[in-house]
Coordinates of C-alpha atoms in Angstrom, one line a residue:
M14 CA 3.1 -25.5 -13.1
S15 CA 2.5 -21.7 -13.4
L16 CA 2.5 -20.4 -16.9
V17 CA 5.0 -17.5 -17.6
I18 CA 4.3 -15.4 -20.6
D19 CA 7.2 -13.4 -22.1
Q20 CA 6.3 -9.7 -22.5
E21 CA 7.9 -9.7 -26.0
I22 CA 5.3 -12.0 -27.4
R23 CA 2.3 -11.2 -25.2
H24 CA 1.1 -8.6 -27.8
L25 CA 0.7 -11.3 -30.4
V26 CA -2.6 -12.4 -28.8
S27 CA -5.1 -9.7 -27.8
A28 CA -6.9 -9.7 -24.5
D29 CA -10.2 -10.4 -26.3
M30 CA -8.8 -13.3 -28.2
A31 CA -7.0 -14.8 -25.2
N32 CA -10.2 -14.8 -23.1
H33 CA -12.5 -15.9 -25.9
Y34 CA -10.4 -18.9 -27.1
R35 CA -8.7 -19.4 -23.7
V36 CA -5.2 -19.3 -25.2
L37 CA -1.9 -17.8 -24.3
P38 CA 1.3 -17.3 -26.4
G39 CA 4.1 -19.7 -25.5
L40 CA 6.8 -19.6 -28.2
V41 CA 7.3 -18.0 -31.6
N42 CA 9.8 -19.2 -34.2
D43 CA 10.2 -19.8 -37.9
H44 CA 7.6 -22.6 -37.8
G45 CA 4.9 -20.3 -36.4
L46 CA 3.3 -19.6 -33.0
T47 CA 2.9 -22.1 -30.2
L48 CA -0.1 -21.4 -27.9
Y49 CA -1.1 -22.8 -24.5
I50 CA -4.8 -23.7 -24.8
D51 CA -7.4 -24.8 -22.3
E52 CA -7.6 -28.6 -22.8
A53 CA -11.4 -28.3 -22.8
N54 CA -11.2 -25.9 -25.8
N55 CA -8.6 -27.8 -27.9
S56 CA -10.0 -28.4 -31.4
E57 CA -9.1 -28.1 -35.1
D58 CA -11.9 -25.5 -35.6
V59 CA -10.4 -23.3 -32.9
K60 CA -7.0 -23.7 -34.5
D61 CA -8.3 -22.7 -38.0
E62 CA -10.1 -19.6 -36.6
I63 CA -7.0 -18.4 -34.7
E64 CA -4.7 -18.9 -37.7
M65 CA -7.1 -16.8 -39.9
L66 CA -7.3 -14.0 -37.3
I67 CA -3.5 -13.6 -36.6
G68 CA -2.1 -14.7 -40.0
H69 CA 0.4 -17.2 -38.5
R70 CA 0.5 -21.0 -38.3
V71 CA -0.2 -22.1 -34.8
S72 CA 0.3 -25.2 -32.7
F73 CA -1.3 -26.0 -29.4
I74 CA -0.1 -27.2 -26.0
P75 CA -3.2 -28.5 -24.1
T76 CA -3.0 -27.1 -20.6
D77 CA -5.0 -27.6 -17.4
T78 CA -8.1 -25.4 -17.2
A79 CA -7.2 -24.0 -13.8
E80 CA -3.7 -23.0 -15.0
I81 CA -5.1 -21.3 -18.1
Q82 CA -7.6 -19.4 -16.0
K83 CA -4.9 -18.3 -13.5
A84 CA -2.7 -17.0 -16.4
L85 CA -5.5 -15.2 -18.1
S86 CA -6.3 -13.4 -14.9
R87 CA -2.6 -12.5 -14.5
Y88 CA -1.7 -11.4 -18.0
Y89 CA -5.0 -10.5 -19.8
R90 CA -7.2 -9.2 -17.0
Q91 CA -10.2 -7.5 -18.6
E92 CA -10.3 -4.2 -16.7
R93 CA -8.5 -2.0 -19.3
D94 CA -11.5 0.3 -19.5
L95 CA -10.9 1.6 -15.9
V96 CA -8.5 4.2 -17.2
S97 CA -8.7 5.9 -20.6
I98 CA -5.4 5.9 -22.5
K99 CA -6.3 9.1 -24.3
S100 CA -6.9 10.9 -20.9
F101 CA -3.3 10.3 -20.1
S102 CA -2.1 11.9 -23.5
L103 CA 0.6 9.2 -24.0
S104 CA 1.7 7.0 -26.9
E105 CA 0.0 3.7 -27.1
N106 CA 3.3 2.1 -28.2
D107 CA 5.2 3.1 -25.1
F108 CA 5.3 0.1 -22.8
L109 CA 6.4 2.2 -19.8
E110 CA 3.5 4.6 -20.0
M111 CA 1.0 1.7 -20.6
L112 CA 2.5 0.0 -17.6
I113 CA 1.8 3.1 -15.4
L114 CA -1.7 3.3 -16.8
E115 CA -2.3 -0.4 -15.8
A116 CA -0.9 0.2 -12.3
R117 CA -3.3 3.1 -11.9
S118 CA -6.3 1.2 -13.1
L119 CA -5.5 -1.7 -10.7
K120 CA -5.1 0.8 -7.8
S121 CA -1.5 -0.3 -7.4
S122 CA 0.6 1.8 -4.9
D123 CA 4.1 0.8 -6.2
I124 CA 5.7 -0.7 -9.4
H125 CA 8.8 -2.9 -8.8
F126 CA 11.3 -3.5 -11.6
E127 CA 13.8 -6.2 -10.6
I128 CA 16.6 -7.9 -12.5
Y129 CA 18.3 -11.2 -11.8
E130 CA 20.9 -13.4 -13.5
T131 CA 18.8 -14.8 -16.3
E132 CA 15.6 -12.8 -16.3
A133 CA 13.9 -9.6 -15.1
R134 CA 10.4 -9.1 -13.8
I135 CA 7.9 -6.3 -13.0
R136 CA 5.6 -6.6 -10.0
F137 CA 2.7 -4.4 -8.8
R138 CA 1.8 -3.9 -5.1
I139 CA -2.0 -4.2 -4.9
D140 CA -3.7 -4.2 -1.5
G141 CA -0.3 -4.4 0.2
Q142 CA 0.7 -7.6 -1.7
L143 CA 3.3 -7.8 -4.5
I144 CA 1.9 -9.5 -7.6
E145 CA 4.0 -10.4 -10.6
R146 CA 2.7 -8.9 -13.9
F147 CA 5.4 -9.2 -16.5
R148 CA 8.7 -11.0 -17.4
V149 CA 11.2 -8.9 -19.4
E150 CA 14.3 -9.9 -21.3
H151 CA 17.6 -8.5 -20.2
D152 CA 18.2 -6.2 -23.1
N153 CA 14.7 -4.8 -23.0
Y154 CA 15.0 -4.3 -19.2
L155 CA 18.1 -2.1 -19.7
E156 CA 16.2 0.0 -22.3
L157 CA 13.3 0.3 -19.8
V158 CA 15.7 1.5 -17.0
N159 CA 17.1 4.2 -19.3
K160 CA 13.6 5.4 -20.2
I161 CA 12.7 5.7 -16.5
K162 CA 15.9 7.6 -15.8
I163 CA 15.3 10.1 -18.6
K164 CA 11.7 10.7 -17.6
S165 CA 12.7 11.2 -13.9
K166 CA 15.7 13.5 -15.0
L167 CA 18.4 11.1 -13.6
N168 CA 21.9 10.4 -14.8
I169 CA 21.6 7.5 -17.2
T170 CA 25.4 6.8 -17.1
E171 CA 25.5 6.4 -13.3
K172 CA 24.9 2.7 -12.5
R173 CA 27.0 2.4 -9.3
L174 CA 25.1 4.6 -6.9
P175 CA 21.5 4.9 -5.7
Q176 CA 19.4 7.7 -7.3
D177 CA 16.1 9.3 -6.4
G178 CA 14.0 11.2 -8.9
R179 CA 10.4 12.2 -9.7
I180 CA 8.1 12.0 -12.7
T181 CA 5.4 14.6 -12.8
T182 CA 2.3 14.2 -14.9
G183 CA -0.9 16.2 -15.1
E184 CA -2.9 13.8 -12.8
F185 CA -0.4 12.5 -10.3
D186 CA 3.3 12.3 -9.5
I187 CA 5.6 9.3 -9.4
R188 CA 8.5 9.0 -7.0
V189 CA 11.4 6.9 -8.5
S190 CA 14.0 5.1 -6.4
I191 CA 16.9 3.3 -8.2
L192 CA 19.2 0.9 -6.3
P193 CA 22.2 -0.9 -7.8
T194 CA 22.1 -4.7 -7.2
L195 CA 24.3 -7.7 -8.1
F196 CA 22.8 -8.1 -11.6
G197 CA 21.7 -4.5 -12.4
E198 CA 19.6 -1.7 -11.2
K199 CA 16.3 -2.3 -9.2
I200 CA 13.7 0.4 -9.5
V201 CA 10.6 1.1 -7.4
M202 CA 8.1 3.7 -8.6
R203 CA 5.7 5.0 -6.0
L204 CA 2.5 6.4 -7.4
L205 CA 1.7 9.7 -5.5
G206 CA -0.3 12.9 -5.6
Q207 CA -3.7 11.4 -5.4
D208 CA -6.5 13.8 -4.8
A209 CA -7.7 13.4 -1.2
S210 CA -11.1 15.0 -1.8
N211 CA -12.8 11.6 -1.6
I212 CA -11.2 10.6 1.7
S213 CA -13.5 10.7 4.8
L214 CA -13.2 9.6 8.4
N215 CA -16.6 8.1 8.0
I216 CA -15.4 5.4 5.6
L217 CA -12.0 4.5 7.1
G218 CA -13.3 1.8 9.5
F219 CA -13.8 3.5 12.9
K220 CA -16.4 1.9 15.1
E221 CA -19.0 4.3 16.5
E222 CA -17.4 4.8 19.9
E223 CA -13.9 5.1 18.4
H224 CA -15.2 7.7 15.9
Y225 CA -16.7 9.7 18.8
H226 CA -13.4 9.7 20.8
Y227 CA -11.3 10.5 17.8
L228 CA -13.5 13.5 16.8
E229 CA -13.5 14.7 20.4
A230 CA -9.6 14.8 20.3
V231 CA -9.2 16.5 16.9
R232 CA -11.7 19.2 17.8
K233 CA -9.5 20.5 20.7
P234 CA -7.8 23.7 19.8
N235 CA -4.3 22.5 20.9
G236 CA -2.4 19.4 21.9
I237 CA -0.9 16.5 19.9
I238 CA -2.4 13.5 18.2
L239 CA -0.1 10.6 17.3
I240 CA -0.9 7.8 15.0
S241 CA 1.3 4.7 15.1
G242 CA 1.8 1.7 12.9
P243 CA 4.2 0.1 10.5
T244 CA 4.9 1.3 7.0
G245 CA 1.8 0.8 4.8
S246 CA -0.7 0.6 7.6
G247 CA -2.8 3.6 6.4
K248 CA -1.5 6.3 8.8
T249 CA -1.2 9.0 6.1
T250 CA -4.7 8.3 4.9
T251 CA -6.1 8.8 8.4
L252 CA -4.2 12.0 8.8
Y253 CA -5.5 13.4 5.5
A254 CA -9.1 12.4 6.3
T255 CA -8.6 14.4 9.6
L256 CA -7.1 17.4 7.8
K257 CA -10.0 17.4 5.3
L258 CA -12.4 17.5 8.3
L259 CA -10.6 20.4 9.9
N260 CA -9.9 22.3 6.7
D261 CA -11.9 25.6 6.4
D262 CA -11.4 29.3 5.7
K263 CA -10.8 30.1 9.3
R264 CA -7.8 27.9 9.9
N265 CA -4.2 28.0 8.6
I266 CA -3.0 24.4 8.1
L267 CA 0.6 23.6 7.3
T268 CA 2.1 20.2 6.6
V269 CA 5.6 18.9 6.0
E270 CA 5.8 15.4 4.4
D271 CA 8.2 12.9 2.8
P272 CA 6.7 12.4 0.3
I273 CA 3.5 14.4 -0.3
E274 CA 1.2 11.5 -1.0
Y275 CA -2.1 13.4 -1.4
T276 CA -3.1 16.9 -2.3
L277 CA -5.8 19.0 -0.6
K278 CA -7.0 22.3 -1.7
G279 CA -6.6 25.0 1.0
I280 CA -3.7 23.3 2.8
N281 CA -0.1 24.5 2.6
Q282 CA 2.1 21.4 1.9
V283 CA 5.9 21.3 2.1
Q284 CA 8.0 18.6 0.7
L285 CA 10.9 17.4 2.9
K286 CA 14.4 18.0 1.4
E287 CA 17.0 16.7 3.9
D288 CA 19.9 17.2 1.4
I289 CA 19.5 21.0 1.7
G290 CA 18.7 21.0 5.4
L291 CA 14.9 21.1 5.2
T292 CA 14.2 18.5 7.9
F293 CA 11.1 17.9 9.9
S294 CA 12.5 19.9 12.8
A295 CA 13.7 22.8 10.6
A296 CA 10.4 23.0 8.8
L297 CA 8.6 23.0 12.2
K298 CA 10.7 26.0 13.4
S299 CA 9.7 27.9 10.3
F300 CA 6.0 26.9 10.7
L301 CA 5.8 28.5 14.1
R302 CA 6.5 31.9 12.4
Q303 CA 3.8 31.3 9.9
D304 CA 0.9 31.8 12.3
P305 CA -0.5 28.2 12.0
D306 CA -3.6 26.8 13.7
I307 CA -2.9 23.2 12.7
I308 CA 0.4 21.5 11.9
M309 CA 0.9 18.1 10.4
L310 CA 4.3 16.4 10.5
G311 CA 4.7 13.4 8.3
E312 CA 6.6 11.5 11.0
I313 CA 8.4 12.0 14.3
R314 CA 11.7 10.3 13.7
D315 CA 14.2 11.8 16.2
P316 CA 14.3 13.5 19.6
E317 CA 14.6 17.0 18.2
T318 CA 11.4 16.7 16.1
A319 CA 9.6 15.1 19.1
L320 CA 10.4 18.0 21.4
M321 CA 9.6 20.6 18.8
A322 CA 6.2 19.0 18.2
I323 CA 5.5 18.9 21.9
R324 CA 6.5 22.6 22.3
A325 CA 4.3 23.5 19.3
S326 CA 1.3 21.9 20.9
L327 CA 2.1 23.6 24.2
T328 CA 2.0 27.1 22.6
G329 CA -1.6 26.7 21.3
H330 CA -1.3 24.6 18.2
L331 CA -3.0 21.3 17.2
V332 CA -0.2 19.0 16.0
L333 CA -0.9 15.8 14.1
S334 CA 1.9 13.3 13.3
T335 CA 2.8 9.6 13.0
I336 CA 5.3 7.5 15.0
H337 CA 6.6 4.0 14.8
T338 CA 5.3 1.8 17.7
N339 CA 3.4 -1.4 18.0
S340 CA 0.5 -0.1 20.2
A341 CA -1.3 3.0 21.3
L342 CA 0.2 2.7 24.8
G343 CA 3.7 2.1 23.3
T344 CA 3.7 5.6 21.9
I345 CA 4.2 7.0 25.4
S346 CA 7.2 4.8 26.0
R347 CA 8.6 5.8 22.6
L348 CA 8.4 9.5 23.4
I349 CA 10.0 9.0 26.8
D350 CA 12.9 7.0 25.1
M351 CA 13.3 10.0 22.7
G352 CA 13.9 12.3 25.8
V353 CA 10.5 13.9 26.1
P354 CA 9.7 14.5 29.8
S355 CA 6.7 12.5 31.0
Y356 CA 5.0 15.6 32.4
L357 CA 5.1 17.2 29.0
I358 CA 3.5 14.1 27.4
A359 CA 0.8 14.1 30.1
E360 CA 0.1 17.8 29.4
T361 CA 0.0 17.8 25.6
L362 CA -1.0 14.3 24.3
N363 CA -4.7 14.3 23.4
L364 CA -4.9 10.9 21.8
S365 CA -2.7 8.0 20.8
V366 CA -3.9 5.8 17.9
A367 CA -2.5 2.5 16.6
Q368 CA -3.8 1.1 13.4
R369 CA -3.3 -1.7 10.9
L370 CA -4.6 -2.6 7.5
L371 CA -5.9 -6.1 7.0
R372 CA -6.7 -7.8 3.6
K373 CA -10.2 -9.0 3.2
L374 CA -10.9 -12.5 2.0
C375 CA -12.4 -12.7 -1.5
N376 CA -16.1 -13.6 -1.0
H377 CA -16.1 -15.5 -4.3
C378 CA -13.5 -18.1 -3.3
K379 CA -12.8 -18.2 0.4
V380 CA -12.8 -21.7 1.9
R381 CA -14.2 -22.8 5.2
V382 CA -11.6 -24.7 7.5
P383 CA -11.9 -26.1 11.0
F384 CA -10.8 -24.2 14.1
I385 CA -7.5 -25.6 15.4
A386 CA -6.3 -23.9 18.6
T387 CA -2.6 -25.0 18.1
D388 CA -2.5 -22.9 14.9
F389 CA -2.6 -19.7 16.9
P390 CA 0.5 -18.1 18.5
R391 CA 1.2 -19.6 21.9
S392 CA 1.4 -16.1 23.4
F393 CA -2.1 -15.3 22.3
K394 CA -4.9 -16.2 24.7
I395 CA -7.9 -17.2 22.6
P396 CA -10.9 -15.2 24.0
Y397 CA -13.5 -17.6 22.6
T398 CA -13.5 -20.6 20.3
L399 CA -15.0 -20.5 16.8
D400 CA -17.0 -23.1 14.9
N401 CA -15.0 -22.5 11.7
L402 CA -12.5 -20.2 10.1
Y403 CA -12.0 -19.2 6.4
K404 CA -8.8 -19.3 4.4
P405 CA -7.9 -17.8 1.0
S406 CA -8.2 -19.9 -2.1
G407 CA -7.8 -17.7 -5.3
C408 CA -10.0 -17.0 -8.3
N409 CA -10.2 -14.7 -11.3
N410 CA -11.9 -12.0 -9.1
C411 CA -8.9 -11.6 -6.8
F412 CA -5.9 -12.1 -9.0
H413 CA -5.7 -15.6 -7.5
T414 CA -4.4 -14.2 -4.2
G415 CA -7.5 -15.1 -2.2
Y416 CA -7.9 -11.5 -1.0
K417 CA -9.8 -8.5 -2.4
G418 CA -9.7 -5.1 -0.7
R419 CA -8.5 -4.0 2.7
M420 CA -9.9 -2.7 5.9
A421 CA -8.5 -0.7 8.8
I422 CA -8.6 -1.6 12.5
Y423 CA -7.9 1.0 15.2
E424 CA -6.7 1.0 18.8
L425 CA -7.4 4.4 20.6
F426 CA -6.0 5.6 23.9
S427 CA -7.6 8.8 24.9
I428 CA -5.8 10.8 27.6
G429 CA -8.0 11.8 30.5
Y430 CA -7.3 13.4 33.9
E431 CA -6.5 10.2 35.7
T432 CA -4.4 8.7 32.9
A433 CA -2.5 12.0 32.6
I434 CA -1.5 11.8 36.2
M435 CA -0.3 8.2 35.7
I436 CA 1.8 9.3 32.7
K437 CA 3.2 12.2 34.7
N438 CA 4.2 9.9 37.5
N439 CA 5.6 7.2 35.2
E440 CA 3.1 4.6 36.5
T441 CA 3.2 2.4 33.5
Q442 CA 1.8 -0.7 35.2
K443 CA -1.2 1.2 36.6
L444 CA -1.7 2.8 33.2
A445 CA -1.8 -0.6 31.4
A446 CA -4.4 -1.9 34.0
A447 CA -6.6 1.2 33.6
I448 CA -6.9 1.0 29.8
K449 CA -10.4 0.1 28.7
Y450 CA -10.0 0.2 24.9
K451 CA -10.2 -2.9 22.7
T452 CA -6.8 -3.9 21.5
L453 CA -5.7 -4.5 17.9
S454 CA -5.4 -8.3 18.5
A455 CA -8.9 -8.5 20.0
Q456 CA -10.4 -6.6 17.0
A457 CA -8.4 -8.7 14.5
Y458 CA -9.8 -11.9 16.2
D459 CA -13.3 -10.5 15.9
L460 CA -12.8 -10.0 12.1
L461 CA -11.5 -13.6 11.9
A462 CA -14.6 -14.8 13.7
S463 CA -16.9 -12.9 11.2
G464 CA -15.1 -14.6 8.3
E465 CA -13.8 -11.3 6.8
T466 CA -10.1 -12.2 7.0
S467 CA -7.9 -15.2 7.6
L468 CA -5.6 -16.4 10.4
E469 CA -2.5 -16.0 8.3
E470 CA -3.4 -12.3 7.7
I471 CA -3.8 -11.5 11.5
Y472 CA -1.1 -13.8 12.8
S473 CA 1.5 -11.0 13.0
I474 CA -0.9 -8.8 15.0
L475 CA -1.6 -11.7 17.5
I476 CA 2.1 -12.1 18.1
N477 CA 2.7 -8.3 18.8
I478 CA 0.6 -8.2 21.9

């Protein structure tokens, strides 16, 4: 059984009290307050102390120690001092603003508000994983939706159509997306506008040889560098670390993004606005009249943008962008499918990078398990057997997910003279045979062998080979 604490009564027990006495609120009525209590801590003395502190009669439901610990970690996590409420200049009584503060303190990228037939919930995306933080009653959820709409300057009476808005604060921006569902409106708030001053290529996860090849490519005065990977794989972070390296008084750097996720002093950033015709390709046409040295496109989505980016790199500009493919080599096939002639790809592509983010196992609770070859995808050829593997378990240090933090792995395909000729001649089989880089699947397996991640975390990478 997993304990679920209603947001409406959570405030009746403070975080300090909950963790000290190992109790959680369960039910409040005319007879007093019912608390879940760690069965190892259940006593009349504890009951008397709590009644004196909160001024209510209480009754206890003895509960398994592990379940109490899991719920304390989930609802009363003691990391409130990570962000100062006063620094945000908001009312302490406003649940929405406190919610945003908590998401920031836990380094959450998104907040999900979801409503169903009998209940509503709020989840945070932390390290790429959605974790439920609150349950909310229907009436309170509707009030919360209206607050979000007002803050993001959206129409509170419109409940039938999707809406997109933005909340701007002094420290960061929040992108708001509202979607009508069967039982009400679902909202996702993306926390944006983080300062990129602390991002560096040195800390992203490049191995020494990969770092050398990447720097060699980005220091060329012209050409195109493409980074591929699924949504949430860290492509934007890599691009901004690159821009930070290249950013100086001698260069004019222009970016067009959707949305602007980071801010960098000295770089001219443009927010995409497709509803008024400001698309990637339209922005790129304007950029070429702005005397740029370096151009960053948030994403190459269509043939027009792909051809424009190639032409910009041909005319003496360094172009950085992202593209959706499964591998570094797959980027070439994707560009050809978009109608870019292979001779132009051979002439302009400096480097193709594929990357993924993998969650790291929590060192406090990971569990050793035996190596079983049949657990791996049948399409994956195991390069070497391992004595043991590790799997996630879950503890107070990792929100009971079994993982804490993430790391990036990279697959780099640097275009040289010989590979450029193969691309020009559409010799894809020769090209695949000539590649010497370490694949994403091989790197993921190495991390599995070192005990840094689990098989379930890398399984999707092992399939996409």
